[in-house]
Backbone as numpy.savetxt, mean C-alpha at the origin, in Angstrom:
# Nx Ny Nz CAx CAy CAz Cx Cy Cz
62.39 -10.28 5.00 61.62 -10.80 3.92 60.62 -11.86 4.40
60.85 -12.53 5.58 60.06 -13.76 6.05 58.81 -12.88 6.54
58.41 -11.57 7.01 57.95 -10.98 7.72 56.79 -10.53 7.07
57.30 -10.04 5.46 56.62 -9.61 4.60 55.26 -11.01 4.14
55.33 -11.77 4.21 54.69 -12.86 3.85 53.47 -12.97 4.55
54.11 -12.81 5.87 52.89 -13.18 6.82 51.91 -12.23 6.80
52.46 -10.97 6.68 51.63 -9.15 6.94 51.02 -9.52 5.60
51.55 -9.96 4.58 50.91 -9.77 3.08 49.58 -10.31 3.52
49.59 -11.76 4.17 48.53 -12.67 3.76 47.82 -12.46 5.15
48.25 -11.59 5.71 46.60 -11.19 7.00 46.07 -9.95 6.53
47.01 -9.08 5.78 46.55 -7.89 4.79 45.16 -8.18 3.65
45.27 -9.65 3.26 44.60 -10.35 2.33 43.60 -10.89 3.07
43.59 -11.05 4.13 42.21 -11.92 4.61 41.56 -11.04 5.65
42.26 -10.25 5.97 41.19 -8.46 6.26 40.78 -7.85 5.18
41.22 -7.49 3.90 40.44 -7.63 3.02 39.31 -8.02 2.60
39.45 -9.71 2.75 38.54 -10.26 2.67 37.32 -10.33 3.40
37.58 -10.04 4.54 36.67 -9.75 5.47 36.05 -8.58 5.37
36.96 -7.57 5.23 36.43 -6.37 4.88 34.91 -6.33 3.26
35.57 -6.77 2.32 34.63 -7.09 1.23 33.30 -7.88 1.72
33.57 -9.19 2.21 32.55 -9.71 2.88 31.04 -9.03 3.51
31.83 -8.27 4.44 31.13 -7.34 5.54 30.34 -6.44 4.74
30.99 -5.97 3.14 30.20 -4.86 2.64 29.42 -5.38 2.09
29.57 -6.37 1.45 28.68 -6.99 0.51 27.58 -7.94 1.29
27.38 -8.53 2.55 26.52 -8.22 3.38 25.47 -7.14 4.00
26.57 -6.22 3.94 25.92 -4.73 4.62 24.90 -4.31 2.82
25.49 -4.71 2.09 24.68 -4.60 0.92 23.38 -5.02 0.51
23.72 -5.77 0.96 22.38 -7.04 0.65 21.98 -6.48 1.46
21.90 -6.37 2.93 20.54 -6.18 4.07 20.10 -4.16 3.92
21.02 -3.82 2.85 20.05 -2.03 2.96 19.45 -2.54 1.56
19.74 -3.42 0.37 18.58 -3.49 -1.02 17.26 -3.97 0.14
17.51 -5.13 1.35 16.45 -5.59 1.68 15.36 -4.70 1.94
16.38 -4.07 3.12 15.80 -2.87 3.65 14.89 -1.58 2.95
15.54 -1.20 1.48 15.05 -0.60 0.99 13.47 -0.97 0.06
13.57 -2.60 -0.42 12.60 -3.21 -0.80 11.38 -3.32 0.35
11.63 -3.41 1.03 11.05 -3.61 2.48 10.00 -1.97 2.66
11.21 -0.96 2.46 10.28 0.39 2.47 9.80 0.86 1.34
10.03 0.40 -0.08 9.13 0.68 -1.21 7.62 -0.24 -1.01
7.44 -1.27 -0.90 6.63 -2.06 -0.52 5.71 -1.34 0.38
6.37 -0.77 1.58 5.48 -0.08 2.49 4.72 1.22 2.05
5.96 1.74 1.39 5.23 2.68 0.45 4.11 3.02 -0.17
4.15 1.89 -1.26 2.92 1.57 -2.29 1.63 0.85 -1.12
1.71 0.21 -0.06 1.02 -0.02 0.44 0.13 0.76 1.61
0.73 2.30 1.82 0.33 3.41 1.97 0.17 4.13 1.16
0.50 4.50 0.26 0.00 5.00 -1.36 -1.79 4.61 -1.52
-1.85 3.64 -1.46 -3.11 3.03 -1.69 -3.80 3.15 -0.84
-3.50 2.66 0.66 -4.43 3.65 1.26 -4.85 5.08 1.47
-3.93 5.36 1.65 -4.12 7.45 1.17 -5.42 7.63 0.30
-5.31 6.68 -1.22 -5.82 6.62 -2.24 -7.39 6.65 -2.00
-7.48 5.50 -1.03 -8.86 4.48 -0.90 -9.52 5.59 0.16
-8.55 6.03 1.10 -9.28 7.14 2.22 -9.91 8.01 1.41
-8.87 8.61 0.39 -9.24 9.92 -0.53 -10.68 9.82 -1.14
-10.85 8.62 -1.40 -12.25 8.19 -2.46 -12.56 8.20 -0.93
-12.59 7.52 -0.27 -13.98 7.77 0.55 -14.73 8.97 1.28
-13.46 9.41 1.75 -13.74 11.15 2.02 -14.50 12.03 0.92
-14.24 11.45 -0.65 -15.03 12.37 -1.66 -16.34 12.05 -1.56
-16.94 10.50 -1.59 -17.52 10.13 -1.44 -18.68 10.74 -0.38
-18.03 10.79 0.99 -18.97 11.37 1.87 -18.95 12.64 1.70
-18.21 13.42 1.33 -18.14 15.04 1.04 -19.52 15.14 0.12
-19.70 14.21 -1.01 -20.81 14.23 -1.26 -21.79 14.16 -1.01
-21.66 13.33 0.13 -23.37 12.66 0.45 -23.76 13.65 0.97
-23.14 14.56 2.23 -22.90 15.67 2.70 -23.68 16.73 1.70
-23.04 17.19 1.20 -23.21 18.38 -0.19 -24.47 17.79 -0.63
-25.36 16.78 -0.92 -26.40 16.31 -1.08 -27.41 15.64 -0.42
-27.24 16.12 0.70 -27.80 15.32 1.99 -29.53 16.13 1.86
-29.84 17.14 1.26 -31.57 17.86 0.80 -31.70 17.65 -0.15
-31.26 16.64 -1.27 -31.88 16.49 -2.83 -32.30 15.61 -2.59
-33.93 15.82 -3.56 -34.87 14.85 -2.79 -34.32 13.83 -3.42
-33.77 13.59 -4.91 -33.50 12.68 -5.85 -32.41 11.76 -5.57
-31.47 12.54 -4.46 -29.94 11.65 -3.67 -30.96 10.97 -2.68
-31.96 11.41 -1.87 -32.27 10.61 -1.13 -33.28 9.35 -1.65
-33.40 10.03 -2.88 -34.51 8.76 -3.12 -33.33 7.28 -3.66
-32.28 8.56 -4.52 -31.03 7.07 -4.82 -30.83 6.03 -3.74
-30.47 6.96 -2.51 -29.89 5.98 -1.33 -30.97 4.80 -0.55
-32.39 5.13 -0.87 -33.49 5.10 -0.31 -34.15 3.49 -1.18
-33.29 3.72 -2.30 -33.58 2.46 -3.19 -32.19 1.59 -3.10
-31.02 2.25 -3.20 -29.80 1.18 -2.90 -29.35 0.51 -1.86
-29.49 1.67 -0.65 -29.04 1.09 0.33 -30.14 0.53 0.87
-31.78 0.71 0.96 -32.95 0.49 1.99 -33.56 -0.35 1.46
-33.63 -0.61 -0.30 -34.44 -1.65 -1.28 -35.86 -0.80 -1.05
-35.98 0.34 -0.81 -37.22 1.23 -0.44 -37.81 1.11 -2.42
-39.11 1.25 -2.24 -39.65 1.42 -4.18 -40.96 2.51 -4.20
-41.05 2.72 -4.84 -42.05 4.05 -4.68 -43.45 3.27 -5.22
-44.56 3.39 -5.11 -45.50 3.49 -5.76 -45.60 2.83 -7.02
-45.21 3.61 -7.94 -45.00 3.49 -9.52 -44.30 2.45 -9.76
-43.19 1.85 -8.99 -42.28 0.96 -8.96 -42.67 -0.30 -9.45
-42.07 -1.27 -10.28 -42.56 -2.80 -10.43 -41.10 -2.98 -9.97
-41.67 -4.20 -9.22 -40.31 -5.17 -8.21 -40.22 -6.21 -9.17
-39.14 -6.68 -9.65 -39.09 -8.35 -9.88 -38.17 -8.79 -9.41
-39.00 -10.26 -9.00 -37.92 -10.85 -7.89 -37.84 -12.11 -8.87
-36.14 -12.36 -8.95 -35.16 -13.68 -9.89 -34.94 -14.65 -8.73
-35.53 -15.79 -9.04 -34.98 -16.71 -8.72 -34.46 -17.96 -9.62
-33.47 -18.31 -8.87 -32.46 -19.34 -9.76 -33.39 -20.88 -9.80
C-alpha cells in the first residue's frame, strides 16, 4: 500500500507533463497555422495584382495599331497634345 502512493503521484505528474507538452504543442501549430493563412492571403494578392497586370499588358499588346490607344498612351504617359489641344497649366 506504501508503494501505491508514490506510483499514484509520479502517474500524476507525467500526466501533467504530458498535458503540458500538448497544450504547448497546441499553441505553436494555431501559431503555425496563423503564420500560413497570413502567407496565404499575402500571396492571394499577389497572384491577384500579377493577374491585373498581365491583363493589362495583354491589352496594350492586342492594341498596340489603334491609332486611338496610341494616341491615349501618347497623352498619359508622354503629356504629348495634338494640335487642336488647349493645355492649361494650374498653379497653386
Amino acid at each position: 500500500m506504501f508503494r501505491s502512493k508514490p506510483v499514484g503521484l509520479l502517474l500524476k505528474i507525467l500526466c501533467l507533463i504530458l498535458v503540458v507538452y500538448m497544450v504547448l504543442t497546441f499553441l505553436h501549430v494555431r501559431r503555425q497555422i496563423s503564420d500560413t493563412k497570413n502567407t496565404i492571403e499575402t500571396l492571394t494578392q499577389q497572384v491577384n495584382d500579377q493577374t491585373q497586370t498581365n491583363t493589362e499588358l495583354s491589352n496594350a499588346i492586342e492594341n498596340r495599331d489603334d491609332p486611338s490607344y496610341i494616341e491615349d498612351i501618347a497623352r498619359e504617359k508622354l503629356g504629348l497634345v495634338t494640335s487642336n489641344d488647349r493645355v492649361f497649366y494650374i498653379t497653386d
